[in-house]
Amino acid sequence: MTIFEIPIQVRWSDIDQNRHLRHSAYYDYGATTRIACFSQQGLTNLKFEELRIGPILFREEALFKREIKFEDKVTVDLVVYKATPDFSRWSIRHHIYKEDRTIAAIINMDGAWIDMTKRKLTIPNDFIQQVFEGFPKSEDFEWAPMKPSTSQ
């Protein structure tokens, strides 16, 4: 898969009292992009329900580079920059670009999978592993060591 990116419409409700994008909207844009990418690759809400599995976050951080204002046009991309070989743990990076491709923010997040019945971490099935294998990887992508606490 080539780089996945989507345009985001900055909404009035995303703006804070300083008339620029509120800090939490950046995280919303990252989540919107992740879910759009997942869905486009067949990891829809219905598929997650069928598999009784869902993505969870352990960490999410934003690095703010440039101000985004109400009428700015932004695009958000998605790359995987770290993962265990079975994709039970993974890290995704989003770049939020202004219209001129200036990076306004970078979001880094670490995730895993939860078994929706057992409410415990789990290893994703072959379908999810194949989908994640096809996601765009960053130039600095690295394989992470396996975590012994992950179980099916």
Coordinates of C-alpha atoms in Angstrom, one line a residue:
M1 CA 0.0 0.0 0.0
T2 CA 1.2 3.5 -0.8
I3 CA 1.0 6.2 1.8
F4 CA -2.6 6.4 3.1
E5 CA -3.8 9.9 3.6
I6 CA -7.2 11.7 3.8
P7 CA -8.2 15.4 3.8
I8 CA -9.8 16.6 7.0
Q9 CA -12.3 19.5 7.2
V10 CA -11.4 21.7 10.1
R11 CA -14.7 22.4 11.9
W12 CA -15.7 25.4 14.0
S13 CA -15.9 23.1 17.0
D14 CA -12.2 22.1 16.5
I15 CA -11.1 25.7 17.2
D16 CA -10.2 27.0 20.7
Q17 CA -10.3 30.5 22.2
N18 CA -7.0 31.4 20.5
R19 CA -8.7 30.8 17.1
H20 CA -6.5 27.9 16.2
L21 CA -6.9 24.2 16.3
R22 CA -7.5 22.9 19.9
H23 CA -4.9 20.3 21.0
S24 CA -7.4 17.4 21.3
A25 CA -8.6 17.9 17.8
Y26 CA -5.2 16.7 16.5
Y27 CA -5.8 13.4 18.3
D28 CA -9.3 13.2 16.8
Y29 CA -7.8 13.7 13.3
G30 CA -5.4 10.9 13.9
A31 CA -8.2 8.5 15.1
T32 CA -10.3 9.5 12.1
T33 CA -7.5 8.6 9.8
R34 CA -6.7 5.3 11.5
I35 CA -10.3 4.2 11.3
A36 CA -10.7 5.3 7.7
C37 CA -7.5 3.3 6.8
F38 CA -8.7 0.2 8.8
S39 CA -12.1 0.4 7.1
Q40 CA -10.7 0.8 3.6
Q41 CA -8.6 -2.4 4.1
G42 CA -11.6 -4.4 5.4
L43 CA -11.2 -3.8 9.1
T44 CA -14.7 -2.3 9.5
N45 CA -16.6 -2.0 12.7
L46 CA -18.7 -5.0 11.5
K47 CA -15.6 -7.1 10.9
F48 CA -14.2 -6.2 14.4
E49 CA -17.6 -7.2 15.9
E50 CA -17.5 -10.5 13.9
L51 CA -14.0 -11.3 15.1
R52 CA -14.7 -10.1 18.6
I53 CA -11.5 -8.1 18.6
G54 CA -10.7 -4.4 18.7
P55 CA -7.8 -2.0 18.5
I56 CA -6.7 -0.3 21.7
L57 CA -4.2 2.5 22.5
F58 CA -1.4 2.4 25.1
R59 CA 0.1 5.8 24.2
E60 CA -0.6 8.7 22.0
E61 CA 1.4 11.9 21.8
A62 CA 1.4 14.9 19.5
L63 CA 4.3 17.1 18.5
F64 CA 2.9 20.5 17.5
K65 CA 5.0 22.2 14.7
R66 CA 2.8 24.8 13.1
E67 CA -0.5 26.5 13.9
I68 CA -3.7 25.4 12.1
K69 CA -6.5 27.9 11.8
F70 CA -10.1 27.5 11.0
E71 CA -10.0 27.9 7.2
D72 CA -6.8 25.9 6.7
K73 CA -7.0 22.8 4.6
V74 CA -5.2 19.8 6.2
T75 CA -4.3 16.3 5.2
V76 CA -3.5 13.5 7.6
D77 CA -1.4 10.4 6.7
L78 CA -0.7 7.1 8.3
V79 CA 2.4 4.9 8.4
V80 CA 3.3 2.0 10.7
Y81 CA 6.7 2.7 12.2
K82 CA 7.1 -0.3 14.6
A83 CA 5.4 -3.7 15.0
T84 CA 5.9 -7.1 16.5
P85 CA 6.1 -9.8 13.8
D86 CA 2.6 -11.0 14.6
F87 CA 1.2 -7.4 14.8
S88 CA 0.0 -8.0 18.3
R89 CA 1.6 -4.6 19.1
W90 CA 2.1 -1.8 16.7
S91 CA 3.0 1.8 16.5
I92 CA 1.5 4.3 14.0
R93 CA 2.7 7.8 13.0
H94 CA 0.4 10.4 11.5
H95 CA 1.7 13.6 9.9
I96 CA -0.8 16.4 9.7
Y97 CA 0.0 18.6 6.7
K98 CA -1.1 22.1 5.9
E99 CA -2.2 22.7 2.3
D100 CA 1.4 23.6 1.3
R101 CA 2.6 20.3 2.7
T102 CA 4.2 22.0 5.8
I103 CA 4.0 19.6 8.7
A104 CA 1.7 21.1 11.3
A105 CA 1.9 18.2 13.7
I106 CA 3.1 14.6 14.2
I107 CA 1.1 12.1 16.2
N108 CA 2.8 8.9 17.5
M109 CA 0.7 6.2 19.0
D110 CA 1.2 2.6 20.3
G111 CA -1.6 0.1 20.0
A112 CA -2.5 -3.5 20.4
W113 CA -5.6 -5.8 20.2
I114 CA -8.2 -6.6 22.8
D115 CA -10.3 -9.7 22.8
M116 CA -13.8 -8.2 23.2
T117 CA -15.1 -11.3 25.1
K118 CA -12.2 -12.0 27.5
R119 CA -11.3 -8.2 27.8
K120 CA -7.6 -9.2 27.5
L121 CA -4.9 -8.5 25.1
T122 CA -4.8 -11.0 22.2
I123 CA -2.9 -11.9 19.0
P124 CA -4.7 -10.9 15.9
N125 CA -5.9 -13.5 13.4
D126 CA -4.3 -14.1 10.0
F127 CA -6.7 -11.7 8.3
I128 CA -5.7 -8.8 10.6
Q129 CA -2.0 -9.7 10.3
Q130 CA -2.2 -9.7 6.5
V131 CA -4.0 -6.3 6.5
F132 CA -1.4 -4.8 8.8
E133 CA 1.4 -6.3 6.7
G134 CA 0.1 -4.3 3.8
F135 CA -0.1 -1.0 5.6
P136 CA 2.5 1.6 4.6
K137 CA 5.7 1.5 6.6
S138 CA 7.8 4.5 7.6
E139 CA 11.4 4.9 6.4
D140 CA 12.5 4.2 9.9
F141 CA 10.2 1.1 10.4
E142 CA 11.5 -1.5 12.8
W143 CA 10.4 -4.8 14.0
A144 CA 9.8 -4.8 17.8
P145 CA 10.5 -7.8 20.1
M146 CA 7.5 -10.0 21.1
K147 CA 5.8 -9.3 24.4
P148 CA 5.5 -12.4 26.5
S149 CA 2.3 -11.2 28.1
T150 CA 0.3 -11.3 24.8
S151 CA -1.9 -14.4 24.6
Q152 CA -4.8 -15.7 22.6

